[in-house]
Each structure stands twice: as structure tokens, then as C-alpha cells.
PDB file of C-alpha atoms in Angstrom:
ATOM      1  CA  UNK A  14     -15.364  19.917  -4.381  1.00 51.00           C
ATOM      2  CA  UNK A  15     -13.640  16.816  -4.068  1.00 61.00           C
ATOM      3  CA  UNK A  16     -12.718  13.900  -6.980  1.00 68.00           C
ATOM      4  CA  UNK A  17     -14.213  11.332  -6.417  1.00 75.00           C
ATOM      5  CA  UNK A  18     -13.269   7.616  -8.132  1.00 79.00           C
ATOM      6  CA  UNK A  19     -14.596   4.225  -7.713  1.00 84.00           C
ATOM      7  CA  UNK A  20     -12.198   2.332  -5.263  1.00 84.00           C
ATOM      8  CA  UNK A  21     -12.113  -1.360  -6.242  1.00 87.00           C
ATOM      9  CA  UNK A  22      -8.678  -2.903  -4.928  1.00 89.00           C
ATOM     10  CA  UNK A  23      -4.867  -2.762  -5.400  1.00 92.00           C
ATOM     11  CA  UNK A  24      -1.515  -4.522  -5.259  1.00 94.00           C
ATOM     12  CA  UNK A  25       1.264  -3.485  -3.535  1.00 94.00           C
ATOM     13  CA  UNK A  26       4.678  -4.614  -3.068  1.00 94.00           C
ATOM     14  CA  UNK A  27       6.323  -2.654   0.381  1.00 91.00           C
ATOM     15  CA  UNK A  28       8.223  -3.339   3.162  1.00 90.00           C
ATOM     16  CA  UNK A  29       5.398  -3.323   5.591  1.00 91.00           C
ATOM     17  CA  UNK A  30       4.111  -6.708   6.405  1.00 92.00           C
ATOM     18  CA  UNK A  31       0.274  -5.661   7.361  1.00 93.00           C
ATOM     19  CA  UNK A  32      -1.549  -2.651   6.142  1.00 94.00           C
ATOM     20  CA  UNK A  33      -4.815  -1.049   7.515  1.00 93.00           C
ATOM     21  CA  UNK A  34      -7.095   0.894   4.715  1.00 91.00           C
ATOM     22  CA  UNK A  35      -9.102   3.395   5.130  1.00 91.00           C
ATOM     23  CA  UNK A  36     -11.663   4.998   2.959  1.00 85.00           C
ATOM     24  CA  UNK A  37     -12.575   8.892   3.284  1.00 82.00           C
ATOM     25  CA  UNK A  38     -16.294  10.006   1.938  1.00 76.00           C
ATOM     26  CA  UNK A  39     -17.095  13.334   0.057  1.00 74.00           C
ATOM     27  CA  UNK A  40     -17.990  14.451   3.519  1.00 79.00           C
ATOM     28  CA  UNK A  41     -14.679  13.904   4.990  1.00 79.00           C
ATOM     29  CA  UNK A  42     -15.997  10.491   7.282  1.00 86.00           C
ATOM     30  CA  UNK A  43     -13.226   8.091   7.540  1.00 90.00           C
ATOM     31  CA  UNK A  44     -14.566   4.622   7.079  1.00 88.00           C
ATOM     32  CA  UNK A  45     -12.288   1.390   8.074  1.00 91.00           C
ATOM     33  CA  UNK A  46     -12.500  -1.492   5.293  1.00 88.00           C
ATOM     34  CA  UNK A  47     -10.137  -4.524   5.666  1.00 89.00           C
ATOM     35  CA  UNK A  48      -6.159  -5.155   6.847  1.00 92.00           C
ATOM     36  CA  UNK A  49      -4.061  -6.953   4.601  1.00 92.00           C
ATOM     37  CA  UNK A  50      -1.261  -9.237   5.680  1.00 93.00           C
ATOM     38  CA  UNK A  51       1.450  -9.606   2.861  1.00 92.00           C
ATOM     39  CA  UNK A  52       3.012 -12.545   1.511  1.00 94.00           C
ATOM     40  CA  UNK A  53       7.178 -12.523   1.366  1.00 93.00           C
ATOM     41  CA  UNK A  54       8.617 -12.016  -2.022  1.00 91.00           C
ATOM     42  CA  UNK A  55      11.792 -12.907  -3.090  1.00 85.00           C
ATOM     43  CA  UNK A  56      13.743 -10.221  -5.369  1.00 73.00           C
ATOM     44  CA  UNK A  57      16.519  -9.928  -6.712  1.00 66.00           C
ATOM     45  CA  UNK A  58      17.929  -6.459  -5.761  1.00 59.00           C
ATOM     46  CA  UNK A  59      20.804  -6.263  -7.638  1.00 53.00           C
ATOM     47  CA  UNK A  60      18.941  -6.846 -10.850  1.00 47.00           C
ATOM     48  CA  UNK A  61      16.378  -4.159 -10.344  1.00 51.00           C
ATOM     49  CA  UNK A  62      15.224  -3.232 -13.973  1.00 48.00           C
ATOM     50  CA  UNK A  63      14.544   0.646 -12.358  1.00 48.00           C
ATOM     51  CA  UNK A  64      17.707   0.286 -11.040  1.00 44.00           C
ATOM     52  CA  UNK A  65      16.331   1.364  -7.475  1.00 49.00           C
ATOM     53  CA  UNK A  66      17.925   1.017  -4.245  1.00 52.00           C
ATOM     54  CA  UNK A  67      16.053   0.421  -1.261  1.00 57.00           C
ATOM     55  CA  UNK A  68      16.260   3.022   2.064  1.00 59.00           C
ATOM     56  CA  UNK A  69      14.984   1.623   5.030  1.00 58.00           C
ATOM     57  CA  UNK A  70      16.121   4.146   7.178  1.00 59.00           C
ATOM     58  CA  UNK A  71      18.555   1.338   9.071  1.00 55.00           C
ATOM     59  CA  UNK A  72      21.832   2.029  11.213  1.00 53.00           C
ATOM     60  CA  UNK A  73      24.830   0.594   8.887  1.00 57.00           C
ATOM     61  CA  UNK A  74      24.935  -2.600  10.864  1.00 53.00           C
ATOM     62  CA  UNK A  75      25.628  -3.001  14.347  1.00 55.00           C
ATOM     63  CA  UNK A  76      29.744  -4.454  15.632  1.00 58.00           C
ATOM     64  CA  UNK A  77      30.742  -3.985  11.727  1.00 59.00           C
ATOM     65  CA  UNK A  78      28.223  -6.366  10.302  1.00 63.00           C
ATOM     66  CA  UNK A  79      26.650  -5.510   6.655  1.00 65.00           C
ATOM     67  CA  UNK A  80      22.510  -4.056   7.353  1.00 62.00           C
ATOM     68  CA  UNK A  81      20.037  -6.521   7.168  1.00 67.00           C
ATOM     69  CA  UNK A  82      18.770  -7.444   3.840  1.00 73.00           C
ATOM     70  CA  UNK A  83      15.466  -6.144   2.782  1.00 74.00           C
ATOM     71  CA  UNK A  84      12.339  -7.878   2.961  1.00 86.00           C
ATOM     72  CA  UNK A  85       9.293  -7.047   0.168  1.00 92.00           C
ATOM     73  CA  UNK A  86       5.758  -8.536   1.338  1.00 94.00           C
ATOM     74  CA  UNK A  87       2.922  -8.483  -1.909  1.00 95.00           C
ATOM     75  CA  UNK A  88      -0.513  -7.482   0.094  1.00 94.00           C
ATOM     76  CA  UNK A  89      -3.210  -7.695  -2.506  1.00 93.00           C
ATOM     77  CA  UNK A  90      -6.535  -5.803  -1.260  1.00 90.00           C
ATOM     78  CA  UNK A  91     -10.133  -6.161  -2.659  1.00 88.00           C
ATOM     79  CA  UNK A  92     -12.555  -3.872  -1.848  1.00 84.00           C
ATOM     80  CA  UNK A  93     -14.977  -6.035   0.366  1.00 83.00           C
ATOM     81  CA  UNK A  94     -18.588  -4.500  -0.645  1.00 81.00           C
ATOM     82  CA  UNK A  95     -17.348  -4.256  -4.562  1.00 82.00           C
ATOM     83  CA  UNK A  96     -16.221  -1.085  -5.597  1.00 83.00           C
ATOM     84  CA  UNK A  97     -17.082   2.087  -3.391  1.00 80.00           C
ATOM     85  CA  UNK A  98     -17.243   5.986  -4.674  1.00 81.00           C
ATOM     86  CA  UNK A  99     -14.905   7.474  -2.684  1.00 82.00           C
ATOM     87  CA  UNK A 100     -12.646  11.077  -2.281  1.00 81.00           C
ATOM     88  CA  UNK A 101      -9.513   9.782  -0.630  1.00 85.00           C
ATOM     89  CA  UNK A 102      -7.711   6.515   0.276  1.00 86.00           C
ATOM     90  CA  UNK A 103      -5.786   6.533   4.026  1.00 90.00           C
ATOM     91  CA  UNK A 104      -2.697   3.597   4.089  1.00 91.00           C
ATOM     92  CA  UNK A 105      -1.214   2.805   6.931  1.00 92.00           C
ATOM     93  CA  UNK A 106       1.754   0.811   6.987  1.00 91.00           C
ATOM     94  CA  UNK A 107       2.389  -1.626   9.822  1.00 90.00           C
ATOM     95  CA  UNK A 108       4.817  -4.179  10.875  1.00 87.00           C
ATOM     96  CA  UNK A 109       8.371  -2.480   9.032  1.00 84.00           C
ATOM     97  CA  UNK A 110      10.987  -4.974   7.929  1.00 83.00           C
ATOM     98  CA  UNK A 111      13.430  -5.364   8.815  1.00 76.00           C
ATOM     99  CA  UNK A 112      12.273  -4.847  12.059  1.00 76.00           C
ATOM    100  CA  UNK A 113      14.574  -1.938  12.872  1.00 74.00           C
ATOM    101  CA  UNK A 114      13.801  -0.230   9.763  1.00 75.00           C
ATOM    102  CA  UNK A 115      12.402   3.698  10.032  1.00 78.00           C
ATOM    103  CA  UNK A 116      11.076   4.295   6.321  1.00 84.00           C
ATOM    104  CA  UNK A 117       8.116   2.289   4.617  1.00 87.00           C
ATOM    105  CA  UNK A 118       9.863   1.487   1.145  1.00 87.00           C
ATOM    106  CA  UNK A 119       6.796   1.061  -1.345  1.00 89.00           C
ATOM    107  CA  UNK A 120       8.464  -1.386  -4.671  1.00 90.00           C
ATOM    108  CA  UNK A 121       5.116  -1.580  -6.829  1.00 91.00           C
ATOM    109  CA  UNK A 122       1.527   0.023  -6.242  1.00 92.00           C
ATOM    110  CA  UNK A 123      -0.956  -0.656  -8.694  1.00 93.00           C
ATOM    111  CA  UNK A 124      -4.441   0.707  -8.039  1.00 88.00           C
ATOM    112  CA  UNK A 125      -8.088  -0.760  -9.484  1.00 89.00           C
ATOM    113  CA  UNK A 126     -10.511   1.880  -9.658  1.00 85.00           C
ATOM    114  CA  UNK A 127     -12.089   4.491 -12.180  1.00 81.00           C
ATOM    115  CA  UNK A 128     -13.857   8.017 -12.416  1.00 79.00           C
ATOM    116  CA  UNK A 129     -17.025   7.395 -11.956  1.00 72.00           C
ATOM    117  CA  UNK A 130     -19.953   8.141 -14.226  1.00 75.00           C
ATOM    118  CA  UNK A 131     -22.854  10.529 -13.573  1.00 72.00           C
ATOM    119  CA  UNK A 132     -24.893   6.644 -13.785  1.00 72.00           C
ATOM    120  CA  UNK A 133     -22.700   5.460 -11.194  1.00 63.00           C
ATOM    121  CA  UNK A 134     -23.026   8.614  -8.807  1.00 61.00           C
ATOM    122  CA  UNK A 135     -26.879   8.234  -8.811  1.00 67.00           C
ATOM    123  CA  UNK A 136     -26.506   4.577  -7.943  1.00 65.00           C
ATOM    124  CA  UNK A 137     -23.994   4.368  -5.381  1.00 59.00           C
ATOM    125  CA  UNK A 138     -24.115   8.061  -3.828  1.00 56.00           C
TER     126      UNK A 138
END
């Protein structure tokens, strides 16, 4: 049997400039709920407090010229219908920048949910 968890929203911080989510039932169904289209954030890579460098995936430049610098994009998500029991969550990642990169880069993903309660099962099955 599958976990299930009450799905309310998240925050993430990614490359991608537009992400599709999906929510998957105990059964398996794959339900569509909302696109997000992120906002551009400015960071300051070289004063990364995790100290993380960014892969995109990108060719070294093109005629000897430094890659393109990477672009974040903050897409905050809300669950539409409040939050939903659900098994699994289904990202996908859309729009890449820069636009030749090959690898979705994910900065910051912060998740709103909980487990739900046997109260909560019996009201939103």
C-alpha cells in the first residue's frame, strides 16, 4: 500500500521557467492540477552559502565565448481545491534556461503538506 500525505503547495527555485503538476491517487489515476510560470531571481552564484555550482548540461560556449549565465525562476504553487490526499506528486519541468541548457537544475524545493490523519482519510477519501 501506498503513503499517502496531504498535498497543499510548494516553492521552488529551478531553472525551468513553467512547470506542469500532476497529482497521482492511491489508485494510480494521474490527475492534472495547475502550471506555474516562475518569476526571475537574481542570485548571486559566487556567494552560494552551499557552495553549489550549477550544471546545466551546456556546450562550454560557442567561438570561445564564456557559457551563458544561469537563470533561477521562483514558481510558487498552491494546491487549487485546498489540500488533496494524495500517493505521488509528477513535476514536469518546462521551458530550460538558458535555452540551450539539457539538465533541470532544482536551487530550493520546499514542500507544504502532512501525513494525514485517520480523521482526514474519512473526510477527504
Amino acid at each position: 500500500r501506498k503513503r499517502l500525505f496531504l498535498f497543499a503547495g510548494m516553492e521552488i527555485i529551478s531553472n525551468s521557467r513553467n512547470i506542469e503538476t500532476y497529482s497521482t491517487d492511491e489508485e494510480g489515476k494521474e490527475k492534472y492540477l495547475f502550471t506555474s510560470r516562475g518569476m526571475k531571481v537574481e542570485t548571486d552564484d559566487e556567494n552560494d552559502e552551499n557552495g553549489a555550482v550549477a550544471d546545466f548540461g551546456m556546450p562550454e560556449g560557442i567561438g570561445g565565448e564564456p557559457p551563458p549565465k544561469p537563470e533561477w525562476y521562483k514558481c510558487v504553487m498552491i494546491n487549487p481545491g485546498g489540500p488533496e490526499t494524495i500517493s505521488c506528486l509528477h513535476l514536469k519541468m518546462l521551458s530550460l534556461r538558458p535555452a540551450r541548457a539539457s539538465r533541470v537544475n532544482i536551487r530550493l524545493m520546499k514542500l507544504k503538506g502532512r501525513i494525514p490523519s485517520a480523521e482526514d482519510l474519512q473526510a477527504n477519501p
